C-alpha cells in the first residue's frame, strides 16, 4: 500500500504516538558562538547593552571573556550572534520614490554608526549584574571620520556612511506648481530667510520598555511593550524572527507617554525579543534616561532657505523653500525617516491661497541618533517657515500681521478645495479661528498695551500663527507604500451576562484619554451609563486588527469604529427585546441601561434581565430567535486621504534685553477638531501640545560636537519646559465636523505642537522689532537673542556709512 493511501494517523511522518525531541539549548546557542552559563534557567532575565562610544567606527573584534565570568551572567551576544536568528530590516516605502537605506540589525555587526548604537548584549539575573558584565566587554574599534553636518554630507570629500549605497543621500523630492519664476519677478516685494531647527526628542515620562517571552511548548512569542501600534509590531517581530503572525502576541497597555517616539522598531528592543527566543525565557529591557537620549528617535533637524513674494496690497504671489535635513545613519523602520521632510514640502503655505509654489528637500545620512516621526511630524517646521515669512513680509510692506493673514487665508466658504501641493480639504475654518483668536486675546487692546510699555523700556511681543493639521490618516500615509501599518481600526462591543458592556478596540492608550473617549462613545451609542462600559485595548490576541494610536486618529477612526459597533449591538439587543416583549424593535429604545418604550419612555426591562434570558434561558426565546450580543465594526476614511483640522495660536511674551531671557506671559490657541467628544481631554491635549511646542521654541536641543558626540544626554543639560516657565494657556474651539463619519470627530493631539513654536518666534521678533533684530532659528536661547541684538546693532552702525 502506498503512503498516500494510508490514514494520516498511520503514515511514517505522523506525529501521533511518538514523543517530540527536546532541543538542547546549550548546544543550540554555543553552536552559534554564544556563551551560556551553567545557571539554572527558571526566571526572567534582564538585558543590558554595551553601546558604541564613537559616532563612527569599524568593529574589529569583541572580547567578552571577562563578562562571561561575571556573577549572574547567563549569556552574552554580539551582532553576528543575533543576525543569525533575526533578519535585518530596511526602512523604505515605495511611494517615497528613491528613498534608500541600509539593512539594520539588532546589534551593530561590523560598524557602529552613531554614539549609543548597541554593539553587544548581556543577559543576566538582574539589570545591575548585566550592566557590570557589559562594562567588562572589550571592543577593538577603528574610529572613522564622523558625518555630522547635513550641509557637508553630500560633499565628495565626505565619507560615505554605507558604501553599498554609494552616497549619503537618502531621499530627495522636488515639486513646482504654477510659474514661480514669473511670480517672483512680478512681485512688489520678495522676502527671504534661512530657518534653522534644532534636534530634539520626546523625553517621555516612562522610558521605552519591553518584556519578551518565548514559550517553547506553545511555540508562541509574547511581548509586553511600551508601544503605540501592537498589530504593526506583531508583524515586525514575526517577519524578522521567521514566525507566523499567529505565533506572536503583542500587548501594549497603559503607556507612560509616547508622542510618536514609541511607534517605531528599535534595534535594542528587537535584540531583546531575539534573545528571548534564543534563551526560551522572559527577557526584560527598560531604557535608562541616558540610553533614551542617545537611542530614542530625534526629530526636527532642518535647515530651510525660503522666500515669499507679495504685492503691495498684501496678496501673496509665490512661495519657495529648499529643505535640508539629516536623519542619522538609517531610515527608521517601518515608517521611514523621509516622512517629516515630505510633510514639510506638502504643508508649507497650506493655510493660504497660493498659486505658485516651488519646493525641494534633500534627506541625508549622518552619524547621529536616527531621526523619525515625533509629535507633529513636519507641522511645526512647515508652520514656523510659513508664519515666519508672513510676519517678515508684513513688516516689509508695512501691513499689520493679522491683516496680512486675513487677506490671504483660504476663505471659509471655499471648501471643498485643494492646496497647491494637492492636499484635499473637506471643510476648514481659518477665518473663524483667526477672528475668535483675536477676540479672545483682545488683540487691539494688547497692541495698545505693548506700545505703552515700549515707551517705558519694557519690550513685549505678540506673535500669531495659523496652521493646518493632518488627522485621521487613511492608507495614503503608509499602506500605498507597502507598509504593513493599518489605516483602519476595529472595535468589538459585547453585552456580558451581568449587563456590563465590554469594548475591545485596536487603538491604544498613552495618556491622552483614549480609553475614556471610547467608553463615552460606546455608552452613548448603546445607551448605558458610562460606568457600565469597560474598554480593553492594546492586545493583539483580544482586539480586532487595527493601526493603533498615532497621527491624531484615536477618536476620529477608533471612535467611529466603536460608535458603529455600539449601534450595531444596540440593534441586536433591541431585536431580542422585541421578541421577548412581542413588539417591534422600532417601538423600543435603550436609555440609561434600561429597555424602554420609545414613545413614552416607560421602562420595559433592565438590560441585565435581557442578558440573563439570552445567556441562561435562551430556550424561552421565540423559535428562530438567536441572540447575537456582540458586534464588530471597522472604520477607515475613504473620501479624503486625511481629515484636516486647522487653528490659530498667539503668544504674548517679554524679553529682557540685558540677559536675553524670554518670559512667556500668555498663550492662546483656537482649534477646529470637528465634533468634540470630551471637552476636558481635548483642552488638555491642546495644552500639552502647546507646552511641547514652547519647549521646542525656547529650550529643547540635542547638541552635538564636531565628532558626533551628544553633549547633553541628561535632564540636567537637556532643557525641558517646566511648570514655572509656562504661561496660562487659553483654549478656544470652532467645531466643523467631518461628514465622513457619524461622530464627525477629527483629531486634536498635535494641534498645540503645530503652531506654538511659530507663534513664539513671531512674538520674539515682534518684541525685537524696534532694534531691527530678527531670529529665524529655534530654540531661541538667550544667547541667540543677544547675538541678534548685537548683529542688528552692527548693521545699524554700518548702514549710514554704506549708503
PDB file of C-alpha atoms in Angstrom, residues 26 29-30 34-48 64-77 120-137 275 279 281 283:
ATOM      1  CA  UNK A  26      23.213  24.767  25.286  1.00  0.00           C
ATOM      2  CA  UNK A  29      23.411  28.574  21.491  1.00  0.00           C
ATOM      3  CA  UNK A  30      27.018  27.514  21.713  1.00  0.00           C
ATOM      4  CA  UNK A  34      27.171  32.406  22.100  1.00  0.00           C
ATOM      5  CA  UNK A  35      28.300  31.909  25.683  1.00  0.00           C
ATOM      6  CA  UNK A  36      25.784  30.274  28.033  1.00  0.00           C
ATOM      7  CA  UNK A  37      26.498  29.787  31.730  1.00  0.00           C
ATOM      8  CA  UNK A  38      25.656  26.829  33.954  1.00  0.00           C
ATOM      9  CA  UNK A  39      22.990  28.818  35.820  1.00  0.00           C
ATOM     10  CA  UNK A  40      19.543  27.304  36.057  1.00  0.00           C
ATOM     11  CA  UNK A  41      17.054  28.877  33.674  1.00  0.00           C
ATOM     12  CA  UNK A  42      13.775  29.293  35.582  1.00  0.00           C
ATOM     13  CA  UNK A  43      13.089  33.029  35.763  1.00  0.00           C
ATOM     14  CA  UNK A  44      13.143  36.355  33.977  1.00  0.00           C
ATOM     15  CA  UNK A  45      16.462  37.802  32.906  1.00  0.00           C
ATOM     16  CA  UNK A  46      17.444  41.395  32.325  1.00  0.00           C
ATOM     17  CA  UNK A  47      19.411  42.574  29.331  1.00  0.00           C
ATOM     18  CA  UNK A  48      21.893  45.433  29.243  1.00  0.00           C
ATOM     19  CA  UNK A  64      33.588  39.048  26.124  1.00  0.00           C
ATOM     20  CA  UNK A  65      35.667  36.516  28.059  1.00  0.00           C
ATOM     21  CA  UNK A  66      35.679  38.572  31.258  1.00  0.00           C
ATOM     22  CA  UNK A  67      31.961  39.341  31.002  1.00  0.00           C
ATOM     23  CA  UNK A  68      31.111  35.644  30.778  1.00  0.00           C
ATOM     24  CA  UNK A  69      32.604  35.012  34.194  1.00  0.00           C
ATOM     25  CA  UNK A  70      30.750  37.784  35.969  1.00  0.00           C
ATOM     26  CA  UNK A  71      28.155  36.913  38.654  1.00  0.00           C
ATOM     27  CA  UNK A  72      24.636  36.286  37.390  1.00  0.00           C
ATOM     28  CA  UNK A  73      25.528  36.288  33.696  1.00  0.00           C
ATOM     29  CA  UNK A  74      23.576  33.777  31.604  1.00  0.00           C
ATOM     30  CA  UNK A  75      24.501  34.735  28.038  1.00  0.00           C
ATOM     31  CA  UNK A  76      26.500  37.279  26.050  1.00  0.00           C
ATOM     32  CA  UNK A  77      25.628  38.199  22.472  1.00  0.00           C
ATOM     33  CA  UNK A 120      26.842  43.733  22.443  1.00  0.00           C
ATOM     34  CA  UNK A 121      24.210  42.483  24.884  1.00  0.00           C
ATOM     35  CA  UNK A 122      24.397  40.711  28.245  1.00  0.00           C
ATOM     36  CA  UNK A 123      21.534  38.705  29.724  1.00  0.00           C
ATOM     37  CA  UNK A 124      21.806  38.289  33.495  1.00  0.00           C
ATOM     38  CA  UNK A 125      19.716  37.730  36.609  1.00  0.00           C
ATOM     39  CA  UNK A 126      19.470  41.456  37.318  1.00  0.00           C
ATOM     40  CA  UNK A 127      19.940  44.695  35.444  1.00  0.00           C
ATOM     41  CA  UNK A 128      22.838  45.624  37.722  1.00  0.00           C
ATOM     42  CA  UNK A 129      24.653  42.347  37.040  1.00  0.00           C
ATOM     43  CA  UNK A 130      24.087  42.734  33.308  1.00  0.00           C
ATOM     44  CA  UNK A 131      25.456  46.294  33.353  1.00  0.00           C
ATOM     45  CA  UNK A 132      28.510  45.256  35.384  1.00  0.00           C
ATOM     46  CA  UNK A 133      29.273  42.500  32.911  1.00  0.00           C
ATOM     47  CA  UNK A 134      28.745  44.757  29.881  1.00  0.00           C
ATOM     48  CA  UNK A 135      31.436  47.051  31.227  1.00  0.00           C
ATOM     49  CA  UNK A 136      33.913  44.144  31.044  1.00  0.00           C
ATOM     50  CA  UNK A 137      33.424  43.585  27.323  1.00  0.00           C
ATOM     51  CA  UNK A 275      17.384  36.912  22.928  1.00  0.00           C
ATOM     52  CA  UNK A 279      17.051  31.522  25.606  1.00  0.00           C
ATOM     53  CA  UNK A 281      12.758  32.571  28.969  1.00  0.00           C
ATOM     54  CA  UNK A 283      13.821  38.913  28.912  1.00  0.00           C
TER      55      UNK A 283
END
